Coordinates of C-alpha atoms and ligand atoms in Angstrom, one line a residue:
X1 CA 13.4 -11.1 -26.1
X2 CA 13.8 -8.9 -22.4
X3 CA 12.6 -6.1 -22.0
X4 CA 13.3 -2.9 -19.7
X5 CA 10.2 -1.7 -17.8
X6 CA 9.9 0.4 -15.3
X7 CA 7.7 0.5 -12.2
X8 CA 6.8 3.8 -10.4
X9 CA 5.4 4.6 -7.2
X10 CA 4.8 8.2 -6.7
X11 CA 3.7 9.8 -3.6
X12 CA 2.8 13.5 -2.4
X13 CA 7.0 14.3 -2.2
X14 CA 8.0 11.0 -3.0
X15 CA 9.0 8.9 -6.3
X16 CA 9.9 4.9 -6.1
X17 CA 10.8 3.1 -9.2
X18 CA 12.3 0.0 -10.0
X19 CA 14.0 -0.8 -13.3
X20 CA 13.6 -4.5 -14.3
X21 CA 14.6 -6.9 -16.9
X22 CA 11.3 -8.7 -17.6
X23 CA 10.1 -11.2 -18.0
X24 CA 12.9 -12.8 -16.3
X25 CA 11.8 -10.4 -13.6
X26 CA 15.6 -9.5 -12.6
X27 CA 16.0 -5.5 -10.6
X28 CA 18.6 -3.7 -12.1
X29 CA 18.5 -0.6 -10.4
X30 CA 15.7 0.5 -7.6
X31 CA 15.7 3.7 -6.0
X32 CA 13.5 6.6 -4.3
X33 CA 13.7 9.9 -4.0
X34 CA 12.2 11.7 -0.9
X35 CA 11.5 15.5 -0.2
X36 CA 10.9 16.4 -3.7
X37 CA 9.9 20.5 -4.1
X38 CA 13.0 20.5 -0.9
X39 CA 16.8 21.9 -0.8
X40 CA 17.6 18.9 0.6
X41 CA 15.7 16.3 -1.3
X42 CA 17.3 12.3 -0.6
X43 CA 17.9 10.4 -3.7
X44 CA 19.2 7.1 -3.0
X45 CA 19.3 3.7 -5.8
X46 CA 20.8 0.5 -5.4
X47 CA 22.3 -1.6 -8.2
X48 CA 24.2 -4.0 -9.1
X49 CA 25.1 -4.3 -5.1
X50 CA 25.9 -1.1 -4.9
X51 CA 24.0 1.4 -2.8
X52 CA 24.4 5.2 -4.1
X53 CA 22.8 8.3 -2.3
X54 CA 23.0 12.2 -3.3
X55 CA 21.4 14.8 -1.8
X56 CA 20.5 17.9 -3.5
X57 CA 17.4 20.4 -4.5
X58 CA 14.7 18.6 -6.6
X59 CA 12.3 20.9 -7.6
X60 CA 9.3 19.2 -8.5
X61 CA 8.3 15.5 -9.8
X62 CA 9.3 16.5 -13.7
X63 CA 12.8 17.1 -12.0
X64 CA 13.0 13.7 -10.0
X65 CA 11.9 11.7 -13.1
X66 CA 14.6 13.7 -15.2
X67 CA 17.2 12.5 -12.2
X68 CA 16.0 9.4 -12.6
X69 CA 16.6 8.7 -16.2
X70 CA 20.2 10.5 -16.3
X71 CA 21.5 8.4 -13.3
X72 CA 20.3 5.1 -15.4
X73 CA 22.8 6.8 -18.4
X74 CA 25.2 8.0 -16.1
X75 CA 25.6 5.0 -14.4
X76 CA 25.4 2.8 -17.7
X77 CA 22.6 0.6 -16.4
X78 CA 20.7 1.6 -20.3
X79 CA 22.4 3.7 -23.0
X80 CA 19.5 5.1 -24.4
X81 CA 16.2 6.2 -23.3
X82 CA 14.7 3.9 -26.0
X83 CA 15.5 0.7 -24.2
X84 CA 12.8 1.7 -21.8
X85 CA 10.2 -0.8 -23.2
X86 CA 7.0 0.0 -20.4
X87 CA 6.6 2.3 -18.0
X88 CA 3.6 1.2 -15.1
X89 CA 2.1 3.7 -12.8
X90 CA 0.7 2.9 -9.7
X91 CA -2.5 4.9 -9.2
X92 CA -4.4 5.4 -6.3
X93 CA -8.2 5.1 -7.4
X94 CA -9.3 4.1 -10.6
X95 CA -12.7 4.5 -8.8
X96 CA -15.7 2.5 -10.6
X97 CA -13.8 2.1 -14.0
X98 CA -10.9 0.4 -14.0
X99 CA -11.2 -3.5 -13.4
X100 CA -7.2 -3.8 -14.1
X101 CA -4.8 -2.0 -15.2
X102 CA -4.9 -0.1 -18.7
X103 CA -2.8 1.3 -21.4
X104 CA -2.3 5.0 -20.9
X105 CA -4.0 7.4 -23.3
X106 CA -5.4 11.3 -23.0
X107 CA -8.8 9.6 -22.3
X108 CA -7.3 7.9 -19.4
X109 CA -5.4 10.5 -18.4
X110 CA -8.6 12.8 -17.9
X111 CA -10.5 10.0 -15.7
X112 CA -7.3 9.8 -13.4
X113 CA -7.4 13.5 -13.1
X114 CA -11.2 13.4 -12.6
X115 CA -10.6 10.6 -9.9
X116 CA -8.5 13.7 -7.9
X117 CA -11.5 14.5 -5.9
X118 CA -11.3 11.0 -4.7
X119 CA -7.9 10.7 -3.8
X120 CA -6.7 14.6 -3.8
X121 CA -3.5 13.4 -1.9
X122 CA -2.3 10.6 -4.8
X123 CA -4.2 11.2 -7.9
X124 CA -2.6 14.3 -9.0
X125 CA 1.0 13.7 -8.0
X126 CA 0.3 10.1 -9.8
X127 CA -0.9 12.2 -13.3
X128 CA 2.5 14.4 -12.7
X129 CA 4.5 10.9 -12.9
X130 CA 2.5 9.7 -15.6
X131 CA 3.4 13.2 -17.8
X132 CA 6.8 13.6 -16.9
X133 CA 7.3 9.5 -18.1
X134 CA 5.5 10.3 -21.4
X135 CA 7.7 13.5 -22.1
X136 CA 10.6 11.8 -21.9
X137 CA 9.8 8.1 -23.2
X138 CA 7.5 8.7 -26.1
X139 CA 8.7 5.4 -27.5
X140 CA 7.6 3.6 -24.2
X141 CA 4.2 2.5 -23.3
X142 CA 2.8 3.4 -20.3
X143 CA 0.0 1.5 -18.2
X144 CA -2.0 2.9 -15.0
X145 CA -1.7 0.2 -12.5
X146 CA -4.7 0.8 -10.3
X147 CA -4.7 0.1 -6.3
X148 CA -8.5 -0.4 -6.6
X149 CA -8.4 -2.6 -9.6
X150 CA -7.9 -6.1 -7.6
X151 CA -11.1 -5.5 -5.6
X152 CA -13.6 -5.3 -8.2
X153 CA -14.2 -8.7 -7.5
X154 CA -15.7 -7.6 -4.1
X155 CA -19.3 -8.8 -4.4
X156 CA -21.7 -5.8 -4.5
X157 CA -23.3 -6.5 -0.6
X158 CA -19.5 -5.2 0.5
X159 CA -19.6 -2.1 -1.5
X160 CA -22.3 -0.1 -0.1
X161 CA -22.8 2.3 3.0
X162 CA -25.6 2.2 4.4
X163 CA -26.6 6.1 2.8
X164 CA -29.2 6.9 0.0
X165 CA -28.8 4.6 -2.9
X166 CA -28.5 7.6 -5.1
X167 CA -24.9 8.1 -3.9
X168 CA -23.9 4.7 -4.9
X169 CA -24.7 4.9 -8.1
X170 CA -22.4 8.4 -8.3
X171 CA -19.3 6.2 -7.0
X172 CA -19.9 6.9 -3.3
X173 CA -19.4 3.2 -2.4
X174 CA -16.5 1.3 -0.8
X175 CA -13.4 0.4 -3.7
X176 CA -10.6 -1.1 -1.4
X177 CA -7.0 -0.1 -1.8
X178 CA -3.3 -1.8 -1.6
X179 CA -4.6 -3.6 -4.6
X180 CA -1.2 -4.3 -5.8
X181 CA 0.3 -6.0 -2.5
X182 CA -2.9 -8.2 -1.7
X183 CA -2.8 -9.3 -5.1
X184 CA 0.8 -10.5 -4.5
X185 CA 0.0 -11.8 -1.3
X186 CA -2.6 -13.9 -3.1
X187 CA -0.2 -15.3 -5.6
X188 CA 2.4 -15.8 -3.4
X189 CA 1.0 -17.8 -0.7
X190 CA -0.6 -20.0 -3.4
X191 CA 2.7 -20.7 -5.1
X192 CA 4.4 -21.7 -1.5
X193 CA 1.0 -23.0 0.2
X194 CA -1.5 -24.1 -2.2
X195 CA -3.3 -26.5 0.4
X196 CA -3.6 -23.5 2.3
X197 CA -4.4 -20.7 0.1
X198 CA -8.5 -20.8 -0.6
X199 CA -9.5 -18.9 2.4
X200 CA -6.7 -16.0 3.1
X201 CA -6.4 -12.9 5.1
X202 CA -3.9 -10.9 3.6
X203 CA -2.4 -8.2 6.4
X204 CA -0.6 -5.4 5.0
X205 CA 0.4 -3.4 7.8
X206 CA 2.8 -0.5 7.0
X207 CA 2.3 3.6 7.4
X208 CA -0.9 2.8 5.3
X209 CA -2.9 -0.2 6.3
X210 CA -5.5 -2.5 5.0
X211 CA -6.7 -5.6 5.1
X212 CA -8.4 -8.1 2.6
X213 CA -10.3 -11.0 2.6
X214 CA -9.4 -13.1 -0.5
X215 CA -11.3 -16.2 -1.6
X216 CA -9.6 -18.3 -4.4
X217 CA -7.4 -16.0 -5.1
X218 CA -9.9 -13.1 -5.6
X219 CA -10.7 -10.2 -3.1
X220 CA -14.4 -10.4 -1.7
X221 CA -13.5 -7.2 1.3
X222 CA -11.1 -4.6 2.0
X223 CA -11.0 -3.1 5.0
X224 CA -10.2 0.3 3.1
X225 CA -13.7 2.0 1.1
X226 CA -14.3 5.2 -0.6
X227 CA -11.0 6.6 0.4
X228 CA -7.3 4.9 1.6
X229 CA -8.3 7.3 5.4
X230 CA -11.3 4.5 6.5
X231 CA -10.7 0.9 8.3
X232 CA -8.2 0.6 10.6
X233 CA -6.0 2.7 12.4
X234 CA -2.6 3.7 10.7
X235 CA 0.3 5.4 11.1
X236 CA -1.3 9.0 11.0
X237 CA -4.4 8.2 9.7
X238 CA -7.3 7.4 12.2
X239 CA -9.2 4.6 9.9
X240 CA -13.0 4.1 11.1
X241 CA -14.6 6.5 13.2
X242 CA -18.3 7.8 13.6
X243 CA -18.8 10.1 10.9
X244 CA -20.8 12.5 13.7
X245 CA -17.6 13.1 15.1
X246 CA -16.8 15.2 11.9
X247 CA -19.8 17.6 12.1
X248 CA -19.0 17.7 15.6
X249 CA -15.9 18.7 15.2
X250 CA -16.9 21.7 12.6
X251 CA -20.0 22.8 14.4
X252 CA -18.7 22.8 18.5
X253 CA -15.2 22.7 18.0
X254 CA -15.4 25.5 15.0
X255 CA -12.9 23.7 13.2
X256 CA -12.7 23.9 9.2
X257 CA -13.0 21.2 6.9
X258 CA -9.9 21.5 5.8
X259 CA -8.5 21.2 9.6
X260 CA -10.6 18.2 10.7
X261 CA -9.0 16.1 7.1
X262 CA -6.0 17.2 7.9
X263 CA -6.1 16.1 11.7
X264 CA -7.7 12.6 10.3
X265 CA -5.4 12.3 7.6
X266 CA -2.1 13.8 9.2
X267 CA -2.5 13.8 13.0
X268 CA -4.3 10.8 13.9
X269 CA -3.7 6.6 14.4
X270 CA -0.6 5.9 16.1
X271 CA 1.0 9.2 16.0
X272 CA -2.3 11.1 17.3
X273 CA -2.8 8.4 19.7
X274 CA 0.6 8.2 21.2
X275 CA 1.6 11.7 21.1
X276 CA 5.0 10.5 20.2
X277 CA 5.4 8.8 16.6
X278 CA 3.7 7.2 14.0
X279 CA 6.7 4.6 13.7
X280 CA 6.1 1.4 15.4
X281 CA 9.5 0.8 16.1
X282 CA 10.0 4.0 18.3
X283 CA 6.2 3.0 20.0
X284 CA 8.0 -0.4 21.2
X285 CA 10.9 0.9 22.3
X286 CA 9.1 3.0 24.1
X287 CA 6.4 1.0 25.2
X288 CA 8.7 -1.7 26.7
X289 CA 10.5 1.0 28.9
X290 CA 9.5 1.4 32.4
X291 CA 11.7 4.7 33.2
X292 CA 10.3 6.3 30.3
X293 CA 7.3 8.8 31.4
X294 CA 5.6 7.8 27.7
X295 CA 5.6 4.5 28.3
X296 CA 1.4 4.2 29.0
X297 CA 0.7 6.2 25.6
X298 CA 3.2 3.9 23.2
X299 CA 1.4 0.7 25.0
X300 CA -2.1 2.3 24.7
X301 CA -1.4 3.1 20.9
X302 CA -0.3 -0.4 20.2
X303 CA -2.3 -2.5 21.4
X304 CA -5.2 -0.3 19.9
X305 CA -3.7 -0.6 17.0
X306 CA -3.3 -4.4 17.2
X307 CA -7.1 -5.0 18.5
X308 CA -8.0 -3.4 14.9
X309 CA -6.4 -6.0 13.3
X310 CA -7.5 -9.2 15.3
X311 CA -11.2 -7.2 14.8
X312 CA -10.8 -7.2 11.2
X313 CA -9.3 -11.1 11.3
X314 CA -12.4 -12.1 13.3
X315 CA -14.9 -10.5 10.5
X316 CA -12.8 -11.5 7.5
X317 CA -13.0 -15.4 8.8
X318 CA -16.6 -14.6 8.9
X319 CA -16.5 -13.5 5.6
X320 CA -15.0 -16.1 4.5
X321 CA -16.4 -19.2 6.3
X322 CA -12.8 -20.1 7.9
X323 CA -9.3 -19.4 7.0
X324 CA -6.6 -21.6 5.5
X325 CA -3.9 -18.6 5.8
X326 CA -3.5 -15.4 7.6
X327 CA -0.7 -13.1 6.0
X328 CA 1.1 -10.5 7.7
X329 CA 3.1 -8.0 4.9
X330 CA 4.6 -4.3 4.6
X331 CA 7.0 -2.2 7.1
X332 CA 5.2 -3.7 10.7
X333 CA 3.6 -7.1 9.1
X334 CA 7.0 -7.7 8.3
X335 CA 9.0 -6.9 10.8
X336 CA 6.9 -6.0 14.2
X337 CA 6.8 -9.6 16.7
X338 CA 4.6 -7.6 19.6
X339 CA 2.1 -5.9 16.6
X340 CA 0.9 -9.4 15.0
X341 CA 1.5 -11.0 18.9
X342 CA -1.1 -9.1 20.0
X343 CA -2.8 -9.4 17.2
X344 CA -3.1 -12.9 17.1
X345 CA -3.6 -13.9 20.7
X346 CA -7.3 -14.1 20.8
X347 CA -7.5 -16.6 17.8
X348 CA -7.7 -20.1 19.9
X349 CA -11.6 -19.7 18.7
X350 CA -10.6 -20.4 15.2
X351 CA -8.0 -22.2 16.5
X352 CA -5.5 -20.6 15.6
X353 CA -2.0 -20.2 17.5
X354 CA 1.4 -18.8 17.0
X355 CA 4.5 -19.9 18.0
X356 CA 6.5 -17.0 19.5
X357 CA 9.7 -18.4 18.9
X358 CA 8.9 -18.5 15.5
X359 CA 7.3 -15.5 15.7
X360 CA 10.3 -13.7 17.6
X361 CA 12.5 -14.1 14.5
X362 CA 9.9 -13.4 11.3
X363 CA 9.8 -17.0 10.5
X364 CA 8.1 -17.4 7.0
X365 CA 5.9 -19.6 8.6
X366 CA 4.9 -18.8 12.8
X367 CA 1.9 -20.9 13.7
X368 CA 2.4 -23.6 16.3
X369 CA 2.3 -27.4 14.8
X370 CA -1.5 -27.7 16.1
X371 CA -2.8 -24.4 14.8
X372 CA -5.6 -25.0 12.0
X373 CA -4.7 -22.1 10.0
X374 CA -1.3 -21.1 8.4
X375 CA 0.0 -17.9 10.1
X376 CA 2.5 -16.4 7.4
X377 CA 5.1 -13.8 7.0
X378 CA 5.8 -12.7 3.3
X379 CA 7.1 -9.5 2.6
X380 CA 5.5 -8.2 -0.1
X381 CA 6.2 -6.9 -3.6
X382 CA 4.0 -4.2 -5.4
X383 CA 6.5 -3.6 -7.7
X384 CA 6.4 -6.6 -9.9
X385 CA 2.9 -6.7 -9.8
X386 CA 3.0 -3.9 -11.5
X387 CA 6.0 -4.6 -14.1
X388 CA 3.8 -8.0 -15.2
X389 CA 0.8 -5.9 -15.5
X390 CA 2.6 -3.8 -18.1
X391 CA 3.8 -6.5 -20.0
X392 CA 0.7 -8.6 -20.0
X393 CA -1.5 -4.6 -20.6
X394 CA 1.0 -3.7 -23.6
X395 CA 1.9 -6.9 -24.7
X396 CA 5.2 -6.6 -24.4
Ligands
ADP401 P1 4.3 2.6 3.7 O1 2.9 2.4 4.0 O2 4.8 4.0 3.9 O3 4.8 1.9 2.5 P2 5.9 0.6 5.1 O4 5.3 -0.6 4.6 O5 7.3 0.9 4.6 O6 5.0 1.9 5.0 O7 6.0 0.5 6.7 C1 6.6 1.5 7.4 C2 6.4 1.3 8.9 O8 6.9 0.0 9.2 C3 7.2 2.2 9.8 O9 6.5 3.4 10.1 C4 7.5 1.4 11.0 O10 6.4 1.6 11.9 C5 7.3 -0.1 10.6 N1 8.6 -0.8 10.7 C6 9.6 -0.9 9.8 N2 10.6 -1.6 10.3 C7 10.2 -2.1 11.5 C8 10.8 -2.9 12.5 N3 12.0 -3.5 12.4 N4 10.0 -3.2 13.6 C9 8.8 -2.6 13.8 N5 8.2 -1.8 12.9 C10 8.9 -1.5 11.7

């Protein structure tokens, strides 16, 4: 028999969910809301091809949950709260514990909070949504979907830095994020390319971006560690740097701790780099206008931005002796021709090539006839990742 589950996404000031018929896997409504604890908080849902948005004060994540479920009533998609089968929660960190996803219970509920000094940003807002969901659906079960959970398969030579051992062994080690999207990534190119699916390199190049080696389906590197801030460069978050620049910073630049996390998480990558944006799309507008005065910063960002991810292409094919596919996914993966064309033009080594044609249009497929790797764009799909995870966690 369906069922109704729900899959939740919350960030800092920011709830996603998708309602789905599963296992049939069918949307029946998706929405977010943005700006919660604002006047002016953005609440807009899709469904059955219709697209709705209100804006109004939310006060806090209890409220935008409680928005949530009276707009399913309201708008007749359920007629009860009880048809809500499962509800799965997309956590940040599940640090060294969680292998997959899990049932929901006080126990887990206190690890999740403990986690928060991990992920101070997502853990806590993640517990809020877990509550608010358990207050309201006591009759549905609810799962922690973890972004670290897909990379416990990342043998134990990629987890440690290079720092006393001691501080491995109390979770100071590298986890990997975007758990969720690789793992699609993985599935996906092996249902459309299963010749080409052994060795992949799984690009998912949003706000937030990481990259993973995966190896029969299974993630052996992330480019992402002890936190979602390290690897490459993002939107506003500066990815790898030399951890004496953050003494540095403190001890001749008198800045606080609190000022120098906030610069590297907030003020950094593309936006700290450009001056201008953290958006890509306004960077190549920019970047491909002469009479604009900015144009040498939006280039400059850009292309430092791409060179990350042909570095991390270069050691992931290390990693894993060759590549069959190289996947590029999320907001710029998807939809940015001049991000994965400079990515990809040093590649001939591996022999690799894209067609820009192909490229030019986001061809599902963009590498020339010739290339020796598979060169793919797949948009990806955390949310049903996490909807099967429920079902499969509370057999459902
Ligand atoms: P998040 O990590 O917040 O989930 P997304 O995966 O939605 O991010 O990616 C958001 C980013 O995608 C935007 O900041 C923008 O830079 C980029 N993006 C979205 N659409 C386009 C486009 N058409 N061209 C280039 N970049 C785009």
């Amino acid at each position: 028999m369906s069922k109704k589950v729900m899959a939740i996404n919350s960030g800092s000031s920011s709830l996603k969910f998708k309602l789905y018929e599963m296992p049939e896997e069918i949307v029946i409504m998706e929405g977010n809301i943005d700006r919660i604890g604002k006047d002016n908080a953005v609440f807009e849902y899709r469904y059955q091809e219709k697209k709705e948005k209100l804006v109004q004060s939310i006060a806090d994540h209890e409220a935008a949950v409680q928005l949530v479920l009276d707009t399913l009533i309201s708008k007749k998609i359920i007629a009860s709260y009880d048809e809500i089968a499962g509800v799965g929660h997309r956590i940040s960190n599940g640090g060294q514990y969680y292998s997959d996803a899990t049932l929901i219970n006080e126990d887990v509920e206190k690890r999740i909070d403990e986690l928060s000094v991990l992920s101070p940003l997502h853990n806590p807002v993640n517990l809020i949504g877990i509550k608010a969901f358990i207050a309201d659906l006591p009759h549905a079960k609810e799962v922690a979907v973890f972004d670290t959970a897909f990379h416990h398969t990342m043998p134990t030579v990629n987890q440690y830095y290079g720092i006393p051992y001691q501080y491995y062994q109390e979770g100071i080690r590298r986890y990997g994020f975007h758990g969720p999207s690789h793992e699609y990534i993985a599935l996906k190119t092996a249902e459309l390319y299963p010749e080409a699916s052994q060795r992949v390199i799984s690009c998912h190049i949003g706000n937030g971006a990481s990259i993973t080696a995966i190896k029969d389906g299974k993630s052996i590197a992330n480019s992402m560690g002890f936190t979602p801030l390290s690897g490459l460069i993002m939107g506003t978050r500066s990815g790898d740097i030399d951890p004496q620049v953050i003494p540095y910073l403190e001890q001749q630049k008198g800045m606080s701790a609190q000022a120098v996390k906030d610069m590297l998480n907030h003020k950094s990558g593309l936006l700290g780099l450009s001056g201008i944006s953290n958006d890509v799309r306004d960077l190549t507008k920019i970047a491909q206008d002469k009479s604009d005065s900015r144009q040498q910063r939006a280039s400059l960002a850009l292309k430092v931005f791409a060179h990350q991810i042909q570095f991390y292409i270069g050691a992931y094919a290390a990693e894993l002796n060759g590549v069959d596919s190289i996947v590029f996914t999320a907001g710029v993966g998807e939809h940015s021709a001049l991000v994965r064309q400079l990515a990809c033009q040093n590649l001939g080594y591996l022999g690799v090539k894209i067609d820009d044609e192909k490229n030019k249009v986001n061809a599902l497929s963009i590498e020339t006839d010739d290339s020796t790797a598979k060169v793919l764009i797949i948009p990806t799909d955390e949310e049903i990742i996490i909807a099967r995870d429920v079902m499969r966690v509370a057999k459902l």
